[in-house]
Short mmCIF file of C-alpha atoms in Angstrom, two decimals:
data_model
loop_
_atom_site.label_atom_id
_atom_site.label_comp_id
_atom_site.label_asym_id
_atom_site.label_seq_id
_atom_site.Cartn_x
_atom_site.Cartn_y
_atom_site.Cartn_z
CA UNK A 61 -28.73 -14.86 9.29
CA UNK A 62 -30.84 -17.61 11.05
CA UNK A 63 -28.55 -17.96 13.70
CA UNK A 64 -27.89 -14.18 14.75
CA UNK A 65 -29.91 -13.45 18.18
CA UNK A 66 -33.13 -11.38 17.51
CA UNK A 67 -32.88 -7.96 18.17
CA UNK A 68 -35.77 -7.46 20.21
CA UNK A 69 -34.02 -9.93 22.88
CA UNK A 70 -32.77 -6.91 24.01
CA UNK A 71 -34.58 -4.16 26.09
CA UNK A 72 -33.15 -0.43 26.23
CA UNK A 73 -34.27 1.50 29.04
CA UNK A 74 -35.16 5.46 28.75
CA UNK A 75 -32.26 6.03 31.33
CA UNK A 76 -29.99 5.14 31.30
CA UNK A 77 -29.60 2.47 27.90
CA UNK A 78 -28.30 0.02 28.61
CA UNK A 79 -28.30 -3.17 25.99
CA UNK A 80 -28.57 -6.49 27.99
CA UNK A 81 -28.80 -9.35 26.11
CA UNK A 82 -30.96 -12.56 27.40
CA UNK A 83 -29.18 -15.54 26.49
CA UNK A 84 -25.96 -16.57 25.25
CA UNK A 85 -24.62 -16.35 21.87
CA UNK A 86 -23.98 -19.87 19.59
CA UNK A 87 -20.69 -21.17 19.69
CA UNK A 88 -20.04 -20.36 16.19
CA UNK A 89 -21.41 -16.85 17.31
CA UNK A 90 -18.72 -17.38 19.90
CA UNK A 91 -15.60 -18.02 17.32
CA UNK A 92 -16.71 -15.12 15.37
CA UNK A 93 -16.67 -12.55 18.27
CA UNK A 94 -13.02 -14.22 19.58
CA UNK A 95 -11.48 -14.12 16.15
CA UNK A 96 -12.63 -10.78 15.56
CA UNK A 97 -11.53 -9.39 18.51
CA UNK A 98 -7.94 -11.13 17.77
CA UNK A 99 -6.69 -9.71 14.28
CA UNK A 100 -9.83 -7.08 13.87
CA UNK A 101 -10.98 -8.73 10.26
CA UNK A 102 -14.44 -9.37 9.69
CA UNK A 103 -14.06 -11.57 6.81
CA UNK A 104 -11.04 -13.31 8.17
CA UNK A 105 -13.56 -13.97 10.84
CA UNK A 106 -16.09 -15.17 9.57
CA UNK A 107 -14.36 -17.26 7.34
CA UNK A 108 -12.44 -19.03 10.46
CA UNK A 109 -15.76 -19.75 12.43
CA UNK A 110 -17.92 -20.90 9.63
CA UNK A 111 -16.32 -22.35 7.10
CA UNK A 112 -17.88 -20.74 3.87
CA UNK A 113 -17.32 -23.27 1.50
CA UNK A 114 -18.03 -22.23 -2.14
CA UNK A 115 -19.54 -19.21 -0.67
CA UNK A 116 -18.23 -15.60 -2.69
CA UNK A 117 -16.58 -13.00 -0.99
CA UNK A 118 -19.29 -10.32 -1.45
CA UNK A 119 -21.26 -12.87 0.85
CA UNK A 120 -18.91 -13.38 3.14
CA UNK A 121 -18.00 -9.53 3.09
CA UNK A 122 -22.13 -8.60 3.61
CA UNK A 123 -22.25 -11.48 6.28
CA UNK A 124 -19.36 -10.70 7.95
CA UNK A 125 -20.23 -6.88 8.16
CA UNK A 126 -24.01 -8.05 10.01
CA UNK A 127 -22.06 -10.35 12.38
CA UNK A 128 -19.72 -7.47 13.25
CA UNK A 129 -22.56 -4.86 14.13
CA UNK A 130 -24.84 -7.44 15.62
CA UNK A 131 -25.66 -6.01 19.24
CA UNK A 132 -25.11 -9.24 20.71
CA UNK A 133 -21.76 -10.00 19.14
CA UNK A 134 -20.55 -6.49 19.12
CA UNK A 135 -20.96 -6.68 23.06
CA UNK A 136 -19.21 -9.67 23.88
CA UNK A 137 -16.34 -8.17 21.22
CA UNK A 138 -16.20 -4.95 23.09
CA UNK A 139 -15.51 -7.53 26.05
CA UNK A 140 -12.75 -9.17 24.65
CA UNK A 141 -10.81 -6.41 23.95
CA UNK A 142 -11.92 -5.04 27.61
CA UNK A 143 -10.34 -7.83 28.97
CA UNK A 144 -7.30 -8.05 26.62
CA UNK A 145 -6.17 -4.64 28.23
CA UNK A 146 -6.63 -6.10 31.53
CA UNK A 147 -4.76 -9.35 30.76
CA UNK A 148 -7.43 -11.49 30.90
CA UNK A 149 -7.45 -12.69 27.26
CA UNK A 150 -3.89 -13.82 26.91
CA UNK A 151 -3.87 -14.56 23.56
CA UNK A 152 -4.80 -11.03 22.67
CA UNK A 153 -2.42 -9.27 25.36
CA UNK A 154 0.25 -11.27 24.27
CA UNK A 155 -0.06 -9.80 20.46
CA UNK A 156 -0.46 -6.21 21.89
CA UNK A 157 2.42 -6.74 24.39
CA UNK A 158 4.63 -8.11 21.71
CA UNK A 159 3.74 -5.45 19.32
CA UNK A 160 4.09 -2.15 22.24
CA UNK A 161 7.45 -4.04 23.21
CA UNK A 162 8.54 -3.14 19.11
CA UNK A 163 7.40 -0.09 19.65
CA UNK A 164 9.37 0.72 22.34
CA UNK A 165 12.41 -1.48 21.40
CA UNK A 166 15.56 0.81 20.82
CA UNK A 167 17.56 0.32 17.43
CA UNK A 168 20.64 0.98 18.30
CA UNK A 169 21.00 -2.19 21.31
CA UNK A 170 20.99 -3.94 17.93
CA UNK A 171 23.27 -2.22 15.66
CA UNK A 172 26.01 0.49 16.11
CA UNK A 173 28.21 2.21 14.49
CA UNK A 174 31.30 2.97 15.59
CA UNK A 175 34.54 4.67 14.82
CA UNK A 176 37.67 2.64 15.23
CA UNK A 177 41.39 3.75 14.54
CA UNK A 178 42.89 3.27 10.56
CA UNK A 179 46.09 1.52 10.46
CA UNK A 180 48.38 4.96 10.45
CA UNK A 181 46.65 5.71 13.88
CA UNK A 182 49.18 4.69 16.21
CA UNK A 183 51.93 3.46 13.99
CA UNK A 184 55.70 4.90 14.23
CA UNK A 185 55.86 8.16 12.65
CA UNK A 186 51.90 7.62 11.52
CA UNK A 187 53.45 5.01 9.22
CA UNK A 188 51.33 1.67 8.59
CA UNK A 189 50.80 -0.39 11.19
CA UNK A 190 50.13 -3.80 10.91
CA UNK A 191 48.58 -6.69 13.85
CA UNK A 192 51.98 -8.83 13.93
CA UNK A 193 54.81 -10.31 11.83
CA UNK A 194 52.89 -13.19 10.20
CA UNK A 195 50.40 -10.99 8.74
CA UNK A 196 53.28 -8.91 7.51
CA UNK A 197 55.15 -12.01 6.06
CA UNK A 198 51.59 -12.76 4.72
CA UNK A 199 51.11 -9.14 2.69
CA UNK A 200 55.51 -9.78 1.48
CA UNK A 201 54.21 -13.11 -0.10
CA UNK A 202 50.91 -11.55 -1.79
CA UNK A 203 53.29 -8.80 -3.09
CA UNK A 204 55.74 -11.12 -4.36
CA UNK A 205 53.67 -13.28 -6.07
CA UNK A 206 51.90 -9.58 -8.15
CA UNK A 207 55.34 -8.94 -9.27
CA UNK A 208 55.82 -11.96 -10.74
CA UNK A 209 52.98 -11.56 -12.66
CA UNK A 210 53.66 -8.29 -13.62
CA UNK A 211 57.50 -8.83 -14.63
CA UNK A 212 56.10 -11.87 -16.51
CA UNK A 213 53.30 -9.54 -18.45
CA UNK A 214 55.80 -6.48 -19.01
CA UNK A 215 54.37 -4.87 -16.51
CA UNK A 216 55.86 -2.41 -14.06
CA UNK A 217 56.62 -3.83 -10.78
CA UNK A 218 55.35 -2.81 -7.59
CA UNK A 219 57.13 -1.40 -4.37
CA UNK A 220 56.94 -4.09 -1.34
CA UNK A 221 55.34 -3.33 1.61
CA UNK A 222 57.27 -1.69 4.54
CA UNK A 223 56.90 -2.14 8.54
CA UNK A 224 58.63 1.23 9.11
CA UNK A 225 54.98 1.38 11.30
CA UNK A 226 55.74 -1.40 13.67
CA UNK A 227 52.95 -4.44 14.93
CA UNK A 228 50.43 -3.92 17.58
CA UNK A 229 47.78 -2.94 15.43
CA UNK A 230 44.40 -2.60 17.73
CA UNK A 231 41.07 -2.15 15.90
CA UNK A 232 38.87 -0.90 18.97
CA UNK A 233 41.62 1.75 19.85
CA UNK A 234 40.58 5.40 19.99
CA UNK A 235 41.67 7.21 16.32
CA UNK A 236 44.72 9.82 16.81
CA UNK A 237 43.24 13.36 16.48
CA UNK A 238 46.73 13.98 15.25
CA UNK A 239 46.29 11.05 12.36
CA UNK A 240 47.65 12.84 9.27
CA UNK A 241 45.64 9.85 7.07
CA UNK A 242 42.32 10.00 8.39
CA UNK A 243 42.74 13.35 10.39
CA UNK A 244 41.55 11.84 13.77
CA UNK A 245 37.67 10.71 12.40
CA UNK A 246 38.76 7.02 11.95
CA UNK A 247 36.85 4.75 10.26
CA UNK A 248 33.46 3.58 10.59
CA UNK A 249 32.03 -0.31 11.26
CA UNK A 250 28.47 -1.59 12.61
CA UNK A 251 28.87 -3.96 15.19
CA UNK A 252 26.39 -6.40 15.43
CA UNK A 253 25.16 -7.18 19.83
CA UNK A 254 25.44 -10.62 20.18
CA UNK A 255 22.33 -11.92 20.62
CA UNK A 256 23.30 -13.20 24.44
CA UNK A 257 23.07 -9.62 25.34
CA UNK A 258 19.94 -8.40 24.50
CA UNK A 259 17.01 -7.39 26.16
CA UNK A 260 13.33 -8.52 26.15
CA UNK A 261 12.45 -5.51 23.73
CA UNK A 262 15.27 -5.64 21.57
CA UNK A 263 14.50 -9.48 20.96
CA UNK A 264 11.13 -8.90 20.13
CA UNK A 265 13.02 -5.78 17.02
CA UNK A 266 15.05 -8.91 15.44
CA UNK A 267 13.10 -9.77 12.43
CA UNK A 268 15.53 -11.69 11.13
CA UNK A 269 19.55 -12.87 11.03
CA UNK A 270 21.75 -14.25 8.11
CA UNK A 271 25.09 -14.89 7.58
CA UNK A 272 26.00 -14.34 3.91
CA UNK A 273 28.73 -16.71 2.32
CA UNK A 274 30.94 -14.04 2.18
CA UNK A 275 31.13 -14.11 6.01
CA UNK A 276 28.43 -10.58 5.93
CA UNK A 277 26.20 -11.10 8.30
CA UNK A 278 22.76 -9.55 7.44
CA UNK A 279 20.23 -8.12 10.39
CA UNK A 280 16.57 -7.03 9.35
CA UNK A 281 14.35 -5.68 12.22
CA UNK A 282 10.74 -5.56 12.29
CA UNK A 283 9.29 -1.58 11.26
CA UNK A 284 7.69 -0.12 14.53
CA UNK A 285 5.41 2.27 12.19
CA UNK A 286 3.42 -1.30 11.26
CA UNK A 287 3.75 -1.98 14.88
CA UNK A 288 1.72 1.25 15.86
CA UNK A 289 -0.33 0.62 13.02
CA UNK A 290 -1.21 -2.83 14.04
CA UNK A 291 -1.58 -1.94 17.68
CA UNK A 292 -3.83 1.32 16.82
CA UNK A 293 -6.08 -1.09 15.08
CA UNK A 294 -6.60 -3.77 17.83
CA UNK A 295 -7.17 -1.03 20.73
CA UNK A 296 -10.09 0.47 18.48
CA UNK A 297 -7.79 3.68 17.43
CA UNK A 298 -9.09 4.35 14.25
CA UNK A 299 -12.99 4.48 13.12
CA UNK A 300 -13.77 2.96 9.63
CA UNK A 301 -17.23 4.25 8.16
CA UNK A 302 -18.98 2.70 5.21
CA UNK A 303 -21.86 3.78 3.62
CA UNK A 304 -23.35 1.77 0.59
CA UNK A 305 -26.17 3.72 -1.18
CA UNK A 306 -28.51 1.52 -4.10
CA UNK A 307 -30.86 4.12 -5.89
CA UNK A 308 -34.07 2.94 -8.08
CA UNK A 309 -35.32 4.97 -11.08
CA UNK A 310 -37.71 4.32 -13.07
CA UNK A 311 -37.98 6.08 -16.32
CA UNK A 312 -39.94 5.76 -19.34
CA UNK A 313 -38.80 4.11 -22.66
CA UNK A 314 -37.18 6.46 -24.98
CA UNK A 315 -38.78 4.94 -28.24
CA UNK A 316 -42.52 6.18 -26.42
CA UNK A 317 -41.12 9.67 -25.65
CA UNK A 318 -42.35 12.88 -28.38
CA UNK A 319 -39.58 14.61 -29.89
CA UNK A 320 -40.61 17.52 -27.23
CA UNK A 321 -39.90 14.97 -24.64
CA UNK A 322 -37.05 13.45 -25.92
CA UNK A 323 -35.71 16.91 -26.75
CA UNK A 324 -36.52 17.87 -23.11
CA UNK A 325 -34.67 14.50 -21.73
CA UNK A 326 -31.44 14.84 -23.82
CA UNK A 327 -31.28 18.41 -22.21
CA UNK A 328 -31.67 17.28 -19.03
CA UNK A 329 -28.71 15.44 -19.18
CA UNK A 330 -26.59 18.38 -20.30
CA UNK A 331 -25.94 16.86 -23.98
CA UNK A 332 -25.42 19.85 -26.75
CA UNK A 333 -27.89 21.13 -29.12
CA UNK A 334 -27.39 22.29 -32.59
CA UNK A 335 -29.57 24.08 -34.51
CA UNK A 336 -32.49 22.75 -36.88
CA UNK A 337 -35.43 20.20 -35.93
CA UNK A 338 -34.85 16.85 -34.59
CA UNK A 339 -34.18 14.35 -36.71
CA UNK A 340 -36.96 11.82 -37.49
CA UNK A 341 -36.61 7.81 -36.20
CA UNK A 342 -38.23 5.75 -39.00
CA UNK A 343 -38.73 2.02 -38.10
CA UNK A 344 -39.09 0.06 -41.54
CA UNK A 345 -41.38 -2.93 -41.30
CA UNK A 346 -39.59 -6.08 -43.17
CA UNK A 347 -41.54 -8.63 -45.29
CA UNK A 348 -43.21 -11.35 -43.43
CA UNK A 349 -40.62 -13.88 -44.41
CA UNK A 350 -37.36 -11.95 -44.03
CA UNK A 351 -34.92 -12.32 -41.03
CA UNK A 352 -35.63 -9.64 -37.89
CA UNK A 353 -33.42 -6.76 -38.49
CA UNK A 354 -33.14 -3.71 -35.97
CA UNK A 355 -34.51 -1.13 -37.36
CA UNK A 356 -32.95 1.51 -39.34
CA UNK A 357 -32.59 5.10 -38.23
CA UNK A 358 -32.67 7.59 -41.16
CA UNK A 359 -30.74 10.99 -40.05
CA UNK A 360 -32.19 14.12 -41.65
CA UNK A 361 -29.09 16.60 -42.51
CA UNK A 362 -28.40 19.26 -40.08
CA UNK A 363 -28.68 22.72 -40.49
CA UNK A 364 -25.49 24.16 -41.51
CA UNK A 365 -24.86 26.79 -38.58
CA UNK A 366 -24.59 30.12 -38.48
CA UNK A 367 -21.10 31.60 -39.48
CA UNK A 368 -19.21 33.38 -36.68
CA UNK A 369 -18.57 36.94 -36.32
CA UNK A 370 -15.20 37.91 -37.75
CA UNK A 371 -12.05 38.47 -35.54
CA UNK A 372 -9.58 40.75 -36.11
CA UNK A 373 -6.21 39.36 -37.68
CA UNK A 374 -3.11 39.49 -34.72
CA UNK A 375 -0.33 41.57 -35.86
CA UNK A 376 -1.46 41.98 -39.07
CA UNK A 377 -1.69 38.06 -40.18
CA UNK A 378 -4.88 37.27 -42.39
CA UNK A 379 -6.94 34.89 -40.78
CA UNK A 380 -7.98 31.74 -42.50
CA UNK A 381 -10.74 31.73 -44.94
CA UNK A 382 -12.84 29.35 -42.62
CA UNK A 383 -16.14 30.80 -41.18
CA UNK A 384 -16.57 28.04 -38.88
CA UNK A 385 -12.71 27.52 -37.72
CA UNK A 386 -13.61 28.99 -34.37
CA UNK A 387 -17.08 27.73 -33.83
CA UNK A 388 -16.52 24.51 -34.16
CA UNK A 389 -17.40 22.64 -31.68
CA UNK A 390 -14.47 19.98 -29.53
CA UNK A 391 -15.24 16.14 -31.19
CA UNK A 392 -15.62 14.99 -27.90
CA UNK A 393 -19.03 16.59 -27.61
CA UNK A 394 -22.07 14.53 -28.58
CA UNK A 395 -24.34 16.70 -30.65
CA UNK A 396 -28.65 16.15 -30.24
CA UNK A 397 -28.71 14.08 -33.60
CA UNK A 398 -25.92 11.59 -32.31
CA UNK A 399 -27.47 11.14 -28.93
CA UNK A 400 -30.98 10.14 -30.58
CA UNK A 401 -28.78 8.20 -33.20
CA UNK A 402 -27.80 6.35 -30.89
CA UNK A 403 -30.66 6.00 -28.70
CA UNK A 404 -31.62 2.99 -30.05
CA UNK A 405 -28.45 1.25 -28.60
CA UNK A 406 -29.40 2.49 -25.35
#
């Protein structure tokens, strides 16, 4: 990083530190610290004040991470959001006072739900009601017109519709508690604010508005859990930790170890033993003018174990003539000779 600010610009006092740095920071330096401090991604950063070109993202991830924890940059970061709480920084205040204004937004100045009478309600005698005579002259057609079909299929016929109820028919009137068809509860509808109506908060809720082609109209609201999430993040809430650990071992090659200390290694790691000497690696030295081959490994046989001690037959069953049905060992254990088998594949 050639054009980070060198650290020992800075001089920390024994009391109290303070970090004070002596001259100003690039303007790419610049970018980086005001993006940062905007949407609180490193990378994103990075990538928006210095272009990066073909560069990978594990670069831009490692330089990104040394920009963010510069001193220098860090500082003037901690400033921006400093003055983002005081208003200074509009274009940082205005995200945060968007997203608290979500937060605080109240659902239901959007959307309600609310019960409205049923059309037996307020009818004579609790009988239908309907909203005048053309809409009644309106169902007499639509009824006519079923019969016909039906009489004309051998169907039975259906019984017109009646105004024994009367017209009037009001959709925001109270329901009747006395309402023998929907016992006073009414029915239920969301109602939609008109837009014209709503406040500053509830504006910033509306995601979204569509009418379907079915005459539906379709609301979607931003989620105020993102909201606090996004708004924890910018205000420094939360405190993301790292730690990336690279370990060097050398060890020696296995081909130079004795079989003590190749014994002594394959224990180390925890692989099992069975019983009998280790097997012996023989490297066979090919003709001068034949191909390079890897060398062969010749196994020597191992020992057959030891049989087990008998166990007593459950409810009388004979157990099965097998000495070594309960000491065998699960397959998915690598014995000593596989592990040096194999060792030349390691």
């Amino acid at each position: 990083m050639d054009d980070l600010p060198p650290t020992d610009q800075f001089v920390v006092a024994d009391s109290p530190p303070a970090i004070v740095p002596t001259r100003a920071l690039t303007p790419r330096q610049a970018a980086f610290a005001q993006a940062f401090a905007a949407h609180g991604s490193a990378a994103r950063a990075y990538r928006e004040a210095f272009g990066c070109g073909a560069m990978s993202a594990a670069t831009i991830r490692r330089k990104a991470y040394d920009y963010a924890h510069h001193p220098a940059i860090a500082e003037r970061v901690r400033e921006l959001l400093a003055q983002a709480a005081e208003g200074v920084t509009l274009s940082a205040r205005a995200r945060m006072v968007r997203l608290q204004s979500i937060v605080e937004a109240d659902p239901s100045e959007l959307l309600r739900i609310v019960a409205e009478c049923c059309r037996w309600c307020h009818g004579a005698g609790h009988a239908y009601q309907w909203i005048d005579p053309a809409e009644y002259a309106q169902a007499l057609r639509i009824a006519h017109a079923a019969n016909q079909a039906r009489r004309r299929a051998g169907r039975t016929e259906q019984p017109l519709p009646m105004d024994d109820g009367g017209y009037g028919f009001r959709a925001d009137a109270e329901p009747h508690p006395g309402c023998p068809h929907c016992r006073g509860e009414g029915t239920k509808r969301v109602v939609v604010t008109p837009t014209d109506d709503l406040s500053a908060g509830a504006r910033a809720l509306l995601k979204s508005i569509r009418q379907k082609a079915s005459g539906e109209i379709e609301v979607r609201l931003h989620d105020p859990l993102e909201a606090i999430d996004l708004l924890n993040r910018m205000q420094g809430v939360y405190v993301e930790r790292s730690v990336s650990v690279t370990a060097h071992v050398n060890a020696p090659k296995f081909e130079a170890m004795t079989p003590e200390e190749q014994a002594s290694f394959i224990r180390s790691l925890g692989v099992p033993q069975s019983a009998g000497p280790l097997p012996a690696v023989v490297h066979d030295a090919p003709p001068d003018d034949a191909p390079a081959l890897p060398p062969a490994i010749v196994e020597r046989p191992a020992a057959t174990p030891a049989p087990a001690p008998p166990v007593e037959p459950e409810h009388g069953d004979a157990l099965e003539a097998d000495p070594y049905a309960i000491s065998r060992r699960p397959t998915s254990a690598l014995t000593m000779e596989q592990m040096l088998a194999r060792s030349r594949r390691w």
